[in-house]
Amino acid sequence: MDMIELLSWIPLSPFLGFLILVLAGEWLPRPVIAWVGVGTVAVSAVLVALVGAEFLNGTMEPDRTVLGYWMEIGELSIPIGFYLDALSVTMLFVVTGVGFLIHLYSAGFMADDPGYARFFAYMNLFVSAMLVLVLADNLLLLFLGWEGVGLGSYLLIGFWYEDPNNGYAARKAFVMTRIGDTALLIGLFLLFTELHTFDIQQLMLRATSQWLPGALLPVVAAALLLGGALGKSAQLPLQSWLPDAMAGPTPVSALIHAATMVTAGVYLIARTNALFMMAPSVQFAVAVIGTVTLLMAGCSALAQTDIKRILAYSTISQIGYMFLALGVGAWSSAIFHLLTHAFFKALLFLAAGAVIFCFHHEHNIFKMGGLRRTMPLAFLSFLIGSAALSALPFTSGFYSKHEILSSVYSVSPGLWAAGCLGAIITGLYSFRLVFVVFFGVQSQAVEKRLGWRLSLPLVLLSALALFGGMLRISLDSVFPALLNPDHGFSLVSVITVASPFVGLLIAMLFYLDDGYSVQRLVGPGQANRIRIVCFNGWGIDALYDTLVLRPFKTIAKLNKNDVVDRIYTTIVSLSRGGHLMSSALQTGTIRGYISSIAFGTVVIIAIGWLS
């Protein structure tokens, strides 16, 4: 069988698992549910390995397979087709590889949950939709996967729907991402109207050949696509749904944050990079938005006490780095960081889940402490993941982040400086988490032990977080300025490499030895005000509440009797009145009918005579 023919089975396998679990999950024993939920994603991962190996060996060129046609109307033909190139292969490895490890972890983490089958059904649907999004060869099919991911995230975030707060978090994620989705849909309509195709490759070719760089149409189209990307990837100003998405089970957080949903916006911009290059103002806006977001989210992570919310803000910040890379045209660097981020962020979330699982389901890091001896695997996983997140040398995150910042400096030293500041903040909040949770005095005994299904993913992801950067970068290419004095910009490379160490040092001073405190430096009142602002996500939700929610609620109260409906009820009343008047004339008396006809004739003649 030709390898390209296997593409259709990659998203189909988890979708079949979803159907089995939805239709028969109630009657299946738990081991069978786990085999179906985990096994179908494992099949996709194996198929990706086969297809990816052949592609990476150079025996396959970018190619597509068409499974059928959605619609054929005149000259309009929209296929159900999948496209394979280097970008989609990379994304497939992330979604299926990391997704499989998260599913395996879930089999142990959710073992006692009464909604076991429902959980894996939602997870499989979510993965299947993401695979359709990644493989789609046209924007309409991509949008189907895009909306499928939104539906899956709503179901998974609100999985424990008995708690109203979880339902609120799910609705918030759904509504906020729909705002971006609306912009994306308008952008798709604009592109189709002007370029007469949904095929992504044809769209990019026609855009570059028919439009002038910087013209109105490419700028508007790129801005609309950016709106969709901001919603899905939780970037300013549509980022506040992501921390609340921690209401879902920890494996859900790992899947959404590391391998699937939040990377969709990055993938969309990278896939349509030719369009963004035609709109340089929008492309630069991508870089600025990413920079501001990574700094704001990093500061917010510093103020959190919930272990999962710290990692959630960290995800927003790291996606900001990817947007920064996209905005300066470092397309491959953005995808490389997406790859390494999937490794270390999945590791951190699963390690956090292990701590929560074994430590009385506690989320507050300041109620933990001293866990490095009683939970050595979780400690090592957190240490490796935090080092990679902070971009310490020779971890996977170091290679990708250093490449991004090097590319940014050649475009904008100001954005590079902001990126280095973000690296300092990242090192600070990452090791604040490590020192508070795993050092100091242990407050409570560990309640449970990790089984192999929870331990194996941590071990494999630890290896990927450490060595995953070797997939692309060699030492000479990472340290060109340091190893070759004639290369130039050696100071820039030194500052870039040193930035996370500054954050690590500050974390040691404040949280390992307790020698310093923020209150001592800026005063207790000022420190508390800063903490509140950062803790509440810079007041974005409060701003939306003031500008959108309260006015909407006020209008709804004023319109509680529904003025719009009154228009239709008036039309109905007039119609009924007219019917009653006309029916009153139907007396059944022939003499009356003749008199009416005669009277009407006289009136018509009189009108004609007078005119």
PDB file of N, CA and C in Angstrom, residues 37-38 41 98-108 120 123-124 127 255:
ATOM      1  N   GLY A  37      -9.692   3.293  24.008  1.00  0.00           N
ATOM      2  CA  GLY A  37      -9.311   4.705  24.061  1.00  0.00           C
ATOM      3  C   GLY A  37      -7.852   4.940  23.780  1.00  0.00           C
ATOM      4  N   VAL A  38      -6.992   4.158  24.420  1.00  0.00           N
ATOM      5  CA  VAL A  38      -5.545   4.325  24.234  1.00  0.00           C
ATOM      6  C   VAL A  38      -5.090   3.673  22.936  1.00  0.00           C
ATOM      7  N   VAL A  41      -5.529   5.592  19.518  1.00  0.00           N
ATOM      8  CA  VAL A  41      -4.540   6.669  19.356  1.00  0.00           C
ATOM      9  C   VAL A  41      -3.161   6.069  19.090  1.00  0.00           C
ATOM     10  N   VAL A  98       2.693  12.608  21.528  1.00  0.00           N
ATOM     11  CA  VAL A  98       2.429  13.138  22.862  1.00  0.00           C
ATOM     12  C   VAL A  98       1.006  12.781  23.293  1.00  0.00           C
ATOM     13  N   GLY A  99       0.069  12.799  22.334  1.00  0.00           N
ATOM     14  CA  GLY A  99      -1.300  12.430  22.658  1.00  0.00           C
ATOM     15  C   GLY A  99      -1.420  10.996  23.160  1.00  0.00           C
ATOM     16  N   PHE A 100      -0.663  10.078  22.565  1.00  0.00           N
ATOM     17  CA  PHE A 100      -0.680   8.688  23.032  1.00  0.00           C
ATOM     18  C   PHE A 100      -0.180   8.580  24.469  1.00  0.00           C
ATOM     19  N   LEU A 101       0.900   9.268  24.796  1.00  0.00           N
ATOM     20  CA  LEU A 101       1.431   9.211  26.158  1.00  0.00           C
ATOM     21  C   LEU A 101       0.437   9.792  27.160  1.00  0.00           C
ATOM     22  N   ILE A 102      -0.258  10.838  26.772  1.00  0.00           N
ATOM     23  CA  ILE A 102      -1.265  11.424  27.659  1.00  0.00           C
ATOM     24  C   ILE A 102      -2.437  10.458  27.832  1.00  0.00           C
ATOM     25  N   HIS A 103      -2.835   9.785  26.764  1.00  0.00           N
ATOM     26  CA  HIS A 103      -3.907   8.792  26.874  1.00  0.00           C
ATOM     27  C   HIS A 103      -3.489   7.639  27.785  1.00  0.00           C
ATOM     28  N   LEU A 104      -2.245   7.182  27.651  1.00  0.00           N
ATOM     29  CA  LEU A 104      -1.768   6.096  28.509  1.00  0.00           C
ATOM     30  C   LEU A 104      -1.784   6.525  29.972  1.00  0.00           C
ATOM     31  N   TYR A 105      -1.331   7.725  30.227  1.00  0.00           N
ATOM     32  CA  TYR A 105      -1.362   8.287  31.578  1.00  0.00           C
ATOM     33  C   TYR A 105      -2.792   8.371  32.098  1.00  0.00           C
ATOM     34  N   SER A 106      -3.711   8.755  31.215  1.00  0.00           N
ATOM     35  CA  SER A 106      -5.114   8.911  31.610  1.00  0.00           C
ATOM     36  C   SER A 106      -5.719   7.602  32.064  1.00  0.00           C
ATOM     37  N   ALA A 107      -5.278   6.482  31.457  1.00  0.00           N
ATOM     38  CA  ALA A 107      -5.835   5.178  31.828  1.00  0.00           C
ATOM     39  C   ALA A 107      -5.628   4.895  33.309  1.00  0.00           C
ATOM     40  N   GLY A 108      -4.516   5.389  33.876  1.00  0.00           N
ATOM     41  CA  GLY A 108      -4.288   5.226  35.304  1.00  0.00           C
ATOM     42  C   GLY A 108      -4.879   6.348  36.128  1.00  0.00           C
ATOM     43  N   PHE A 120     -12.771   8.943  27.704  1.00  0.00           N
ATOM     44  CA  PHE A 120     -11.969   8.527  26.558  1.00  0.00           C
ATOM     45  C   PHE A 120     -12.677   8.795  25.234  1.00  0.00           C
ATOM     46  N   MET A 123     -11.864  12.391  24.598  1.00  0.00           N
ATOM     47  CA  MET A 123     -10.441  12.532  24.260  1.00  0.00           C
ATOM     48  C   MET A 123     -10.178  12.077  22.830  1.00  0.00           C
ATOM     49  N   ASN A 124     -10.775  10.953  22.424  1.00  0.00           N
ATOM     50  CA  ASN A 124     -10.575  10.454  21.069  1.00  0.00           C
ATOM     51  C   ASN A 124     -11.178  11.387  20.032  1.00  0.00           C
ATOM     52  N   VAL A 127      -8.768  14.370  19.686  1.00  0.00           N
ATOM     53  CA  VAL A 127      -7.562  14.054  18.914  1.00  0.00           C
ATOM     54  C   VAL A 127      -7.903  13.899  17.434  1.00  0.00           C
ATOM     55  N   LEU A 255      -3.289  17.680  27.338  1.00  0.00           N
ATOM     56  CA  LEU A 255      -3.599  17.515  25.923  1.00  0.00           C
ATOM     57  C   LEU A 255      -3.894  18.851  25.258  1.00  0.00           C
TER      58      LEU A 255
END
